[in-house]
Amino acid sequence: MINEHDLAALNGTCPEHYEPFQDRAGAFYETFERKPENQEQTHYCPGCGHGITHKMVARAIDELGIQDRTILCTPVGCSVFGYYYFDVGNIQAAHGRASAVAVGAKRARPDSVVLCYQGDGDLAAIGTAEIVHAANRGEPITVFFLNNAIYGMTGGQMAPTTLIGMKSTTTPNGRDPWNEGYPLHICELFAQLDAPVYLERVALGNSKQLIGAARAIKKGIENQVKGLGFSLIEILSPCPTIWKMNPVDAQHWVRDELTKVFPPGVYRDRTKDAPVRPAPKPKPALADLPKMLVGKGGVAPVEPAGTAPAAVHDLSIRIAGFGGQGVLMLGQVLAEAGLSADMRVSWLPSYGPEMRSGTSNCHVRISHKEIASPVVTKPNVLLALNEPSLRKFLATVEPGGWVLYNGTSLPEGMERDDVHFVIKPFTELADQVGDARAGNIVMLGTLLEATGMLSGESIDAALKRLVKTERWLELDRKALAKGRETFHLEPVSA
Amino acid sequence: MAKQLIKGNEAIVKAAVLAGCRAYYGYPITPASEIAEAAAHYLPLAGGTFLQAESEVAAINMIYGAAGAGLRAMTASSGPGISLMQEGLSFLAGAELPCVIADIMRAGPGLGNIGPEQGDYFQVVKGGGHGNYRALVLAPDSVQEMADLTALAFELADKYRNPVYVLADGYIGQMMEPVEFANQAIEPPPPDWAVLGTAESRKNLISSIFIEPESQEHHVRHMMTKYHRAEREDVRFESVQTEDADIVLVGYGIIARILKSVVEMARERGVKAGLLRPITLYPFPTRAIRALCGHAATFGVVEMSTGQMVEDVRLAVEGRCPVEFYGRSGGVVPTAEEILAFVLEIAKPAWPASILEEVAIHD
Ligand SMILES: Cc1ncc(C[n+]2csc(CCOP(=O)(O)OP(=O)(O)O)c2C)c(N)n1
Ligand code: SF4
């Protein structure tokens, strides 16, 4: 492997000064950067539900004393800059994906408190799949779902929660259920799932509702602190700007209209009887990992390098037959045995377009040299477990190569006088030793006896690694012996 | 440590875990599914997380969350799934989050089929997602390299705080070869920029938004300096008999393995062929290729695509000598014999008379 860095040094093009990574830490909390002229206000419009909700979330974090542990995942929508206002760890997500991001963060840091904040377009349109599955898995995160029945950030397009008849820039004549369907009821929908622990819909329509909202928000966070599962609080929230109302009217509209379609209430509360999450299994010691991962699978050569007979200095083997005849397994035994003999090996299964119609084949290379191409297009050994395979591959065999065929005689038109044929009913022979499925191993025995390739020890070591049960190991050993003796029963037809 | 015979797809996972990967999020797709299956087994064993996500879109965003929270994280997929991940890739790059993505390419476009192809080069090497970013791309040509380059991918991802791909094809993924793994496992501590849910990391922010155009420009310029650094420090390639080569073949992945056979076959016939195998597709070994223009008569680029990497070779050569292309696609793997015919064809002016007859057959 050549590193171009060395080349560059030779050519005198030394690395230039390299800038450190962008340091964004701390950038947002001393000043409100987005509107430098406006340090005392949020970027939200007057009367916006986001600002109110932020305050409630912040107060709950404070009251619960979890500021250091909190990770806030913010969406794309008007609250994309939520991280300006929360002095906690912040991760800003792509549109609709905040819940998936929250899942990744929570599972990475189970001791943290992960809050996921999403609008109705973000959660209930583009991000529906992510939030449904997070809820259904009972991910122990807390979700604040801000439902303002509209897309705020992009300037007033229809949301999945837009009311029937409600005008938006993309429903200029009002939402028509025949075209746009009906408002999506997230709490009602999620109440059908088994896993969620807590689902409540609250509204920001008057001061009584505000008190209820603050309580629900705190409870949703507390659930996570207690180690309970998925909590979602849907917050019906005013968007005076897009609704073209003043803040007071917008608040009334939440109270009088939105709540008619989206009734507030507790849709699920299992905070008392939710099963406690099992504690994670203890981590293994780092030093033990290599053994756990590689350990037993490692292969030590059973015969010294170079002792395999010259006949096998460079084998290109193609094995083919019906699925279930053990084509891939036979290839693996050969490759494993080659490895035991300290040779270079490769095994490549047919898959994809070739696999259609229940046939299967594989390429095996065994060589004393480094293996260039593992793809065998001109085999010097063809193991054909059925007639179609013989028909397909016979012509590709190198002159002087070996062809083992599972049958009683060569099918018509399959003659060649420049290869060695060995024709035996391997499947039937396997039946005689106890199981027709061992036909591949009988064929292997014959191949070993015919060519002298690979020692018995290498093959046995390979079988021991690959064959999982004692019964089959015994059977395969018998099949191997049967194959070896069968080879001598009749002369090879040339 | 002793070698073991395993599939390329499985080698990726074992190497990843040894390199400290503790989060895997993915969605099944042939021919990459064994990666998820092995991850389902080995990640929990190592105290990590495995989750079959609801889609590739979700998976890549879970990776974003895990990486943002300071874990070494990876996912794997193939063509259609990689397409779905591209928005997430752009966000990861923009937020400067390290992660590793394995793409075990299959035939496309559309559903295509599950046969091996190299048609994802454009979407993986040239960006794929929106905006000014690059992903580093490593292209293994053996199962051993599936392991080694996966480990390297995690190092590079951290070095540059950027996503790194391991780009292989269905053959390299499905193939079994002996592999020797690292005999030590590592688990680097979380980086100091990560959001961990602790007092020390409370000030940290993961985001890709810069609302002021000047800040955004500053950010992408900063990212470009990283990529220029990678172009200086982390280009990797393998040269096989290029020193005296008249014909320099360029190919990666399984094609490079076939080309190694072709180089031998061509030389047996008196054609001085060599191979330059890019190991990093981005950063591309541009200078190494350009340096060969001095003595090479012709470059022969071979891909399992209709011609994607060849564009980078042409950019490197800049018209100094001819660049010929041979491609198969759709899941068809070219044979050494057909590539040899292509080599003999483009080598025509340099043919020894003795092989004229043989070549005539290929015409
Ligand atoms: C993939 C993608 N598609 C579209 C957008 C544009 N976009 C940004 S925010 C948004 C809708 C936000 O609406 P909502 O989630 O209801 O939040 P609100 O602004 O009302 O708080 C859209 C469509 C985007 N950023 N990314
Ligand atoms: S547009 Fe609506 S949701 Fe967005 S900040 Fe203004 S009031 Fe709030």
Short mmCIF file of N, CA and C in Angstrom, two decimals, chain B residues 122-269:
data_model
loop_
_atom_site.label_atom_id
_atom_site.label_comp_id
_atom_site.label_asym_id
_atom_site.label_seq_id
_atom_site.Cartn_x
_atom_site.Cartn_y
_atom_site.Cartn_z
N PHE B 122 -20.89 7.21 -8.44
CA PHE B 122 -21.26 8.63 -8.49
C PHE B 122 -21.89 9.09 -7.17
N GLN B 123 -22.91 8.34 -6.71
CA GLN B 123 -23.63 8.83 -5.52
C GLN B 123 -22.78 8.74 -4.26
N VAL B 124 -21.83 7.82 -4.23
CA VAL B 124 -21.02 7.67 -3.02
C VAL B 124 -19.78 8.56 -3.07
N VAL B 125 -19.09 8.53 -4.20
CA VAL B 125 -17.80 9.23 -4.28
C VAL B 125 -17.99 10.72 -4.56
N LYS B 126 -19.01 11.04 -5.31
CA LYS B 126 -19.18 12.44 -5.73
C LYS B 126 -20.10 13.22 -4.81
N GLY B 127 -20.58 12.60 -3.75
CA GLY B 127 -21.41 13.37 -2.82
C GLY B 127 -22.75 12.73 -2.59
N GLY B 128 -23.63 12.76 -3.55
CA GLY B 128 -24.93 12.12 -3.37
C GLY B 128 -25.95 13.02 -2.72
N GLY B 129 -25.61 13.57 -1.57
CA GLY B 129 -26.51 14.49 -0.89
C GLY B 129 -26.29 15.91 -1.37
N HIS B 130 -27.03 16.84 -0.75
CA HIS B 130 -26.98 18.23 -1.18
C HIS B 130 -25.84 18.99 -0.51
N GLY B 131 -25.37 19.99 -1.19
CA GLY B 131 -24.42 20.92 -0.58
C GLY B 131 -22.96 20.56 -0.82
N ASN B 132 -22.08 21.44 -0.31
CA ASN B 132 -20.65 21.31 -0.54
C ASN B 132 -20.01 20.44 0.53
N TYR B 133 -19.96 19.16 0.26
CA TYR B 133 -19.27 18.26 1.19
C TYR B 133 -18.72 17.07 0.41
N ARG B 134 -17.82 16.36 1.00
CA ARG B 134 -17.35 15.11 0.42
C ARG B 134 -17.41 14.04 1.50
N ALA B 135 -17.53 12.81 1.07
CA ALA B 135 -17.34 11.69 2.01
C ALA B 135 -16.06 10.98 1.59
N LEU B 136 -15.28 10.51 2.53
CA LEU B 136 -14.12 9.71 2.19
C LEU B 136 -14.60 8.31 1.82
N VAL B 137 -13.94 7.69 0.85
CA VAL B 137 -14.41 6.40 0.35
C VAL B 137 -13.26 5.41 0.23
N LEU B 138 -13.39 4.28 0.91
CA LEU B 138 -12.36 3.24 0.85
C LEU B 138 -12.93 2.04 0.09
N ALA B 139 -12.12 1.46 -0.78
CA ALA B 139 -12.62 0.39 -1.65
C ALA B 139 -11.79 -0.89 -1.48
N PRO B 140 -12.24 -1.80 -0.62
CA PRO B 140 -11.50 -3.05 -0.41
C PRO B 140 -11.60 -3.98 -1.62
N ASP B 141 -10.54 -4.78 -1.83
CA ASP B 141 -10.61 -5.77 -2.92
C ASP B 141 -10.46 -7.19 -2.39
N SER B 142 -10.48 -7.36 -1.08
CA SER B 142 -10.37 -8.70 -0.50
C SER B 142 -11.11 -8.68 0.83
N VAL B 143 -11.32 -9.86 1.38
CA VAL B 143 -12.00 -9.92 2.67
C VAL B 143 -11.09 -9.35 3.76
N GLN B 144 -9.79 -9.61 3.63
CA GLN B 144 -8.85 -9.02 4.59
C GLN B 144 -8.98 -7.50 4.60
N GLU B 145 -9.10 -6.94 3.40
CA GLU B 145 -9.24 -5.47 3.34
C GLU B 145 -10.61 -5.00 3.84
N MET B 146 -11.62 -5.84 3.72
CA MET B 146 -12.92 -5.45 4.31
C MET B 146 -12.70 -5.18 5.80
N ALA B 147 -11.89 -6.02 6.43
CA ALA B 147 -11.61 -5.83 7.85
C ALA B 147 -10.68 -4.63 8.05
N ASP B 148 -9.56 -4.62 7.35
CA ASP B 148 -8.55 -3.57 7.59
C ASP B 148 -9.09 -2.18 7.26
N LEU B 149 -9.80 -2.08 6.14
CA LEU B 149 -10.27 -0.74 5.74
C LEU B 149 -11.45 -0.28 6.59
N THR B 150 -12.20 -1.21 7.17
CA THR B 150 -13.25 -0.79 8.10
C THR B 150 -12.61 -0.15 9.33
N ALA B 151 -11.57 -0.80 9.84
CA ALA B 151 -10.87 -0.22 11.00
C ALA B 151 -10.30 1.15 10.63
N LEU B 152 -9.69 1.23 9.45
CA LEU B 152 -9.14 2.51 8.99
C LEU B 152 -10.24 3.56 8.83
N ALA B 153 -11.40 3.11 8.35
CA ALA B 153 -12.52 4.05 8.13
C ALA B 153 -12.88 4.75 9.44
N PHE B 154 -12.91 4.01 10.54
CA PHE B 154 -13.24 4.64 11.83
C PHE B 154 -12.17 5.66 12.22
N GLU B 155 -10.90 5.33 11.95
CA GLU B 155 -9.83 6.26 12.28
C GLU B 155 -9.97 7.55 11.46
N LEU B 156 -10.19 7.37 10.15
CA LEU B 156 -10.30 8.54 9.28
C LEU B 156 -11.54 9.36 9.61
N ALA B 157 -12.63 8.68 9.95
CA ALA B 157 -13.86 9.39 10.29
C ALA B 157 -13.60 10.31 11.48
N ASP B 158 -12.87 9.81 12.47
CA ASP B 158 -12.55 10.63 13.64
C ASP B 158 -11.54 11.72 13.29
N LYS B 159 -10.54 11.34 12.48
CA LYS B 159 -9.51 12.30 12.12
C LYS B 159 -10.12 13.52 11.44
N TYR B 160 -11.10 13.27 10.56
CA TYR B 160 -11.67 14.38 9.79
C TYR B 160 -13.05 14.80 10.27
N ARG B 161 -13.56 14.12 11.31
CA ARG B 161 -14.94 14.36 11.74
C ARG B 161 -15.86 14.40 10.52
N ASN B 162 -15.88 13.30 9.81
CA ASN B 162 -16.61 13.26 8.55
C ASN B 162 -17.04 11.80 8.28
N PRO B 163 -18.16 11.61 7.59
CA PRO B 163 -18.55 10.23 7.23
C PRO B 163 -17.52 9.60 6.29
N VAL B 164 -17.30 8.31 6.47
CA VAL B 164 -16.39 7.56 5.60
C VAL B 164 -17.12 6.31 5.12
N TYR B 165 -17.08 6.07 3.82
CA TYR B 165 -17.70 4.88 3.26
C TYR B 165 -16.68 3.75 3.11
N VAL B 166 -17.17 2.52 3.28
CA VAL B 166 -16.46 1.35 2.76
C VAL B 166 -17.31 0.91 1.57
N LEU B 167 -16.75 1.04 0.38
CA LEU B 167 -17.53 0.78 -0.84
C LEU B 167 -17.07 -0.55 -1.46
N ALA B 168 -17.94 -1.54 -1.40
CA ALA B 168 -17.61 -2.84 -1.98
C ALA B 168 -18.77 -3.27 -2.87
N ASP B 169 -18.58 -4.38 -3.55
CA ASP B 169 -19.66 -4.89 -4.38
C ASP B 169 -20.13 -6.22 -3.81
N GLY B 170 -21.21 -6.73 -4.37
CA GLY B 170 -21.81 -7.96 -3.88
C GLY B 170 -20.81 -9.12 -3.78
N TYR B 171 -19.88 -9.20 -4.70
CA TYR B 171 -18.91 -10.31 -4.67
C TYR B 171 -18.00 -10.21 -3.45
N ILE B 172 -17.44 -9.04 -3.22
CA ILE B 172 -16.52 -8.88 -2.07
C ILE B 172 -17.29 -9.12 -0.77
N GLY B 173 -18.55 -8.72 -0.76
CA GLY B 173 -19.36 -8.90 0.45
C GLY B 173 -19.70 -10.36 0.71
N GLN B 174 -19.99 -11.10 -0.35
CA GLN B 174 -20.44 -12.48 -0.19
C GLN B 174 -19.29 -13.49 -0.14
N MET B 175 -18.13 -13.06 -0.60
CA MET B 175 -16.99 -13.96 -0.73
C MET B 175 -16.41 -14.32 0.64
N MET B 176 -15.83 -15.53 0.72
CA MET B 176 -15.10 -15.92 1.94
C MET B 176 -13.62 -16.02 1.62
N GLU B 177 -12.81 -15.44 2.47
CA GLU B 177 -11.35 -15.58 2.38
C GLU B 177 -10.82 -15.60 3.81
N PRO B 178 -9.59 -16.09 3.97
CA PRO B 178 -9.02 -16.08 5.33
C PRO B 178 -8.71 -14.65 5.76
N VAL B 179 -9.01 -14.37 7.01
CA VAL B 179 -8.78 -13.02 7.55
C VAL B 179 -8.05 -13.11 8.87
N GLU B 180 -7.12 -12.20 9.05
CA GLU B 180 -6.47 -12.07 10.33
C GLU B 180 -6.93 -10.74 10.93
N PHE B 181 -7.55 -10.81 12.09
CA PHE B 181 -8.07 -9.59 12.72
C PHE B 181 -7.05 -9.00 13.68
N ALA B 182 -7.26 -7.74 14.00
CA ALA B 182 -6.44 -7.08 15.02
C ALA B 182 -6.53 -7.90 16.30
N ASN B 183 -5.40 -8.07 17.00
CA ASN B 183 -5.49 -8.87 18.22
C ASN B 183 -5.75 -8.03 19.46
N GLN B 184 -6.04 -6.76 19.21
CA GLN B 184 -6.41 -5.88 20.31
C GLN B 184 -7.68 -5.13 19.96
N ALA B 185 -8.53 -4.97 20.94
CA ALA B 185 -9.74 -4.17 20.72
C ALA B 185 -9.51 -2.78 21.32
N ILE B 186 -10.06 -1.79 20.66
CA ILE B 186 -9.95 -0.44 21.21
C ILE B 186 -11.35 0.13 21.44
N GLU B 187 -11.42 1.11 22.31
CA GLU B 187 -12.69 1.82 22.54
C GLU B 187 -12.32 3.25 22.91
N PRO B 188 -12.11 4.10 21.89
CA PRO B 188 -11.65 5.46 22.18
C PRO B 188 -12.66 6.20 23.06
N PRO B 189 -12.17 7.07 23.93
CA PRO B 189 -13.09 7.85 24.76
C PRO B 189 -13.90 8.80 23.88
N PRO B 190 -15.08 9.23 24.35
CA PRO B 190 -15.88 10.13 23.53
C PRO B 190 -15.13 11.44 23.27
N PRO B 191 -15.26 11.96 22.06
CA PRO B 191 -14.57 13.22 21.73
C PRO B 191 -15.12 14.39 22.55
N ASP B 192 -14.33 15.44 22.70
CA ASP B 192 -14.76 16.52 23.60
C ASP B 192 -15.82 17.43 22.99
N TRP B 193 -16.12 17.26 21.70
CA TRP B 193 -17.19 18.08 21.10
C TRP B 193 -18.56 17.42 21.22
N ALA B 194 -18.59 16.16 21.68
CA ALA B 194 -19.85 15.39 21.63
C ALA B 194 -20.82 15.83 22.73
N VAL B 195 -22.10 15.54 22.48
CA VAL B 195 -23.16 15.86 23.45
C VAL B 195 -23.46 14.58 24.23
N LEU B 196 -23.04 14.55 25.49
CA LEU B 196 -23.08 13.31 26.25
C LEU B 196 -24.14 13.30 27.34
N GLY B 197 -24.76 14.45 27.56
CA GLY B 197 -25.66 14.53 28.71
C GLY B 197 -24.87 14.60 30.00
N THR B 198 -23.80 15.37 30.00
CA THR B 198 -22.98 15.57 31.20
C THR B 198 -22.70 17.06 31.36
N ALA B 199 -22.26 17.44 32.57
CA ALA B 199 -21.99 18.85 32.83
C ALA B 199 -20.90 19.38 31.88
N GLU B 200 -19.87 18.56 31.67
CA GLU B 200 -18.73 19.02 30.85
C GLU B 200 -19.15 19.24 29.40
N SER B 201 -20.07 18.43 28.91
CA SER B 201 -20.43 18.52 27.49
C SER B 201 -21.67 19.39 27.28
N ARG B 202 -22.16 20.04 28.35
CA ARG B 202 -23.43 20.77 28.26
C ARG B 202 -23.37 21.90 27.25
N LYS B 203 -22.20 22.48 27.08
CA LYS B 203 -22.07 23.62 26.16
C LYS B 203 -22.07 23.18 24.70
N ASN B 204 -22.00 21.89 24.43
CA ASN B 204 -21.80 21.44 23.05
C ASN B 204 -23.08 21.47 22.22
N LEU B 205 -22.88 21.72 20.95
CA LEU B 205 -23.99 21.81 20.01
C LEU B 205 -23.63 21.05 18.73
N ILE B 206 -24.54 20.19 18.31
CA ILE B 206 -24.38 19.51 17.03
C ILE B 206 -25.41 20.11 16.08
N SER B 207 -24.94 20.74 15.02
CA SER B 207 -25.90 21.31 14.08
C SER B 207 -25.19 21.66 12.78
N SER B 208 -25.97 21.81 11.74
CA SER B 208 -25.37 22.17 10.45
C SER B 208 -25.95 23.48 9.92
N ILE B 209 -26.59 24.23 10.81
CA ILE B 209 -27.19 25.49 10.34
C ILE B 209 -26.24 26.66 10.56
N PHE B 210 -26.07 27.45 9.55
CA PHE B 210 -25.38 28.74 9.70
C PHE B 210 -26.25 29.73 8.94
N ILE B 211 -27.03 30.47 9.66
CA ILE B 211 -28.09 31.23 9.02
C ILE B 211 -27.53 32.41 8.23
N GLU B 212 -26.39 32.95 8.66
CA GLU B 212 -25.78 34.04 7.91
C GLU B 212 -24.98 33.46 6.75
N PRO B 213 -25.20 33.94 5.53
CA PRO B 213 -24.46 33.40 4.38
C PRO B 213 -22.95 33.39 4.59
N GLU B 214 -22.42 34.45 5.22
CA GLU B 214 -20.97 34.51 5.43
C GLU B 214 -20.51 33.38 6.35
N SER B 215 -21.31 33.09 7.38
CA SER B 215 -20.92 32.00 8.29
C SER B 215 -20.99 30.66 7.58
N GLN B 216 -22.02 30.50 6.76
CA GLN B 216 -22.14 29.23 6.02
C GLN B 216 -20.95 29.08 5.09
N GLU B 217 -20.57 30.16 4.43
CA GLU B 217 -19.43 30.08 3.53
C GLU B 217 -18.15 29.76 4.29
N HIS B 218 -18.02 30.41 5.45
CA HIS B 218 -16.86 30.12 6.28
C HIS B 218 -16.82 28.64 6.64
N HIS B 219 -18.00 28.11 6.95
CA HIS B 219 -18.07 26.70 7.36
C HIS B 219 -17.68 25.77 6.20
N VAL B 220 -18.21 26.01 5.03
CA VAL B 220 -17.88 25.09 3.93
C VAL B 220 -16.41 25.25 3.52
N ARG B 221 -15.87 26.45 3.68
CA ARG B 221 -14.44 26.62 3.40
C ARG B 221 -13.61 25.82 4.39
N HIS B 222 -14.05 25.89 5.62
CA HIS B 222 -13.37 25.09 6.65
C HIS B 222 -13.43 23.61 6.28
N MET B 223 -14.60 23.17 5.82
CA MET B 223 -14.72 21.76 5.44
C MET B 223 -13.79 21.43 4.28
N MET B 224 -13.68 22.38 3.34
CA MET B 224 -12.79 22.14 2.20
C MET B 224 -11.34 21.97 2.67
N THR B 225 -10.94 22.69 3.70
CA THR B 225 -9.55 22.52 4.16
C THR B 225 -9.35 21.09 4.68
N LYS B 226 -10.39 20.53 5.26
CA LYS B 226 -10.27 19.14 5.71
C LYS B 226 -10.06 18.23 4.49
N TYR B 227 -10.83 18.48 3.47
CA TYR B 227 -10.76 17.60 2.30
C TYR B 227 -9.42 17.76 1.59
N HIS B 228 -8.92 19.00 1.58
CA HIS B 228 -7.60 19.18 0.98
C HIS B 228 -6.54 18.45 1.79
N ARG B 229 -6.72 18.47 3.09
CA ARG B 229 -5.77 17.74 3.91
C ARG B 229 -5.83 16.23 3.60
N ALA B 230 -7.05 15.72 3.46
CA ALA B 230 -7.19 14.30 3.11
C ALA B 230 -6.52 14.02 1.77
N GLU B 231 -6.65 14.96 0.84
CA GLU B 231 -6.03 14.76 -0.48
C GLU B 231 -4.51 14.72 -0.36
N ARG B 232 -3.98 15.42 0.62
CA ARG B 232 -2.52 15.38 0.81
C ARG B 232 -2.07 14.17 1.61
N GLU B 233 -2.85 13.80 2.63
CA GLU B 233 -2.33 12.83 3.59
C GLU B 233 -2.91 11.43 3.49
N ASP B 234 -4.05 11.28 2.87
CA ASP B 234 -4.71 9.99 3.00
C ASP B 234 -5.12 9.33 1.69
N VAL B 235 -4.40 9.65 0.63
CA VAL B 235 -4.64 8.93 -0.61
C VAL B 235 -3.94 7.57 -0.50
N ARG B 236 -4.65 6.52 -0.86
CA ARG B 236 -4.04 5.18 -0.83
C ARG B 236 -4.33 4.45 -2.13
N PHE B 237 -3.32 3.72 -2.60
CA PHE B 237 -3.53 2.93 -3.81
C PHE B 237 -2.53 1.81 -3.82
N GLU B 238 -2.74 0.87 -4.72
CA GLU B 238 -1.80 -0.22 -4.91
C GLU B 238 -1.34 -0.21 -6.36
N SER B 239 -0.03 -0.37 -6.56
CA SER B 239 0.52 -0.43 -7.91
C SER B 239 1.02 -1.83 -8.17
N VAL B 240 0.64 -2.41 -9.30
CA VAL B 240 1.14 -3.73 -9.67
C VAL B 240 1.80 -3.61 -11.04
N GLN B 241 3.08 -3.77 -11.07
CA GLN B 241 3.86 -3.76 -12.31
C GLN B 241 3.56 -2.54 -13.19
N THR B 242 3.46 -1.39 -12.57
CA THR B 242 3.21 -0.20 -13.39
C THR B 242 4.53 0.44 -13.87
N GLU B 243 5.65 0.05 -13.25
CA GLU B 243 6.93 0.75 -13.51
C GLU B 243 7.26 0.79 -15.00
N ASP B 244 7.04 -0.34 -15.69
CA ASP B 244 7.41 -0.39 -17.11
C ASP B 244 6.18 -0.55 -17.99
N ALA B 245 5.00 -0.29 -17.43
CA ALA B 245 3.78 -0.65 -18.16
C ALA B 245 3.48 0.31 -19.32
N ASP B 246 3.13 -0.27 -20.43
CA ASP B 246 2.61 0.53 -21.55
C ASP B 246 1.11 0.75 -21.37
N ILE B 247 0.47 -0.30 -20.88
CA ILE B 247 -0.97 -0.21 -20.63
C ILE B 247 -1.17 -0.22 -19.12
N VAL B 248 -1.72 0.86 -18.60
CA VAL B 248 -2.01 0.88 -17.16
C VAL B 248 -3.51 0.68 -16.98
N LEU B 249 -3.84 -0.44 -16.35
CA LEU B 249 -5.24 -0.72 -16.06
C LEU B 249 -5.60 -0.06 -14.73
N VAL B 250 -6.81 0.46 -14.67
CA VAL B 250 -7.28 1.07 -13.42
C VAL B 250 -8.62 0.43 -13.08
N GLY B 251 -8.70 -0.11 -11.87
CA GLY B 251 -9.95 -0.73 -11.43
C GLY B 251 -9.91 -0.88 -9.93
N TYR B 252 -11.08 -0.99 -9.31
CA TYR B 252 -11.14 -1.15 -7.86
C TYR B 252 -12.06 -2.31 -7.51
N GLY B 253 -11.98 -2.75 -6.24
CA GLY B 253 -12.87 -3.81 -5.77
C GLY B 253 -12.60 -5.11 -6.50
N ILE B 254 -13.63 -5.89 -6.71
CA ILE B 254 -13.48 -7.22 -7.32
C ILE B 254 -12.83 -7.11 -8.70
N ILE B 255 -13.10 -6.01 -9.39
CA ILE B 255 -12.50 -5.82 -10.71
C ILE B 255 -10.98 -5.80 -10.62
N ALA B 256 -10.45 -5.19 -9.57
CA ALA B 256 -8.99 -5.13 -9.42
C ALA B 256 -8.41 -6.53 -9.28
N ARG B 257 -9.14 -7.41 -8.61
CA ARG B 257 -8.65 -8.78 -8.46
C ARG B 257 -8.58 -9.46 -9.83
N ILE B 258 -9.62 -9.25 -10.63
CA ILE B 258 -9.62 -9.85 -11.96
C ILE B 258 -8.50 -9.23 -12.79
N LEU B 259 -8.30 -7.93 -12.62
CA LEU B 259 -7.26 -7.24 -13.40
C LEU B 259 -5.86 -7.77 -13.04
N LYS B 260 -5.67 -8.21 -11.80
CA LYS B 260 -4.37 -8.78 -11.45
C LYS B 260 -4.09 -10.02 -12.29
N SER B 261 -5.13 -10.83 -12.53
CA SER B 261 -4.97 -11.98 -13.43
C SER B 261 -4.70 -11.51 -14.85
N VAL B 262 -5.43 -10.47 -15.24
CA VAL B 262 -5.31 -9.99 -16.62
C VAL B 262 -3.89 -9.47 -16.89
N VAL B 263 -3.31 -8.79 -15.90
CA VAL B 263 -1.95 -8.27 -16.07
C VAL B 263 -0.99 -9.42 -16.38
N GLU B 264 -1.12 -10.52 -15.62
CA GLU B 264 -0.27 -11.70 -15.87
C GLU B 264 -0.50 -12.25 -17.27
N MET B 265 -1.77 -12.41 -17.63
CA MET B 265 -2.10 -13.00 -18.93
C MET B 265 -1.57 -12.12 -20.06
N ALA B 266 -1.69 -10.80 -19.90
CA ALA B 266 -1.23 -9.88 -20.95
C ALA B 266 0.30 -9.96 -21.08
N ARG B 267 0.96 -10.02 -19.94
CA ARG B 267 2.43 -10.07 -19.97
C ARG B 267 2.91 -11.38 -20.60
N GLU B 268 2.18 -12.48 -20.35
CA GLU B 268 2.53 -13.75 -21.00
C GLU B 268 2.46 -13.61 -22.51
N ARG B 269 1.62 -12.71 -22.95
CA ARG B 269 1.47 -12.50 -24.40
C ARG B 269 2.33 -11.34 -24.90
#
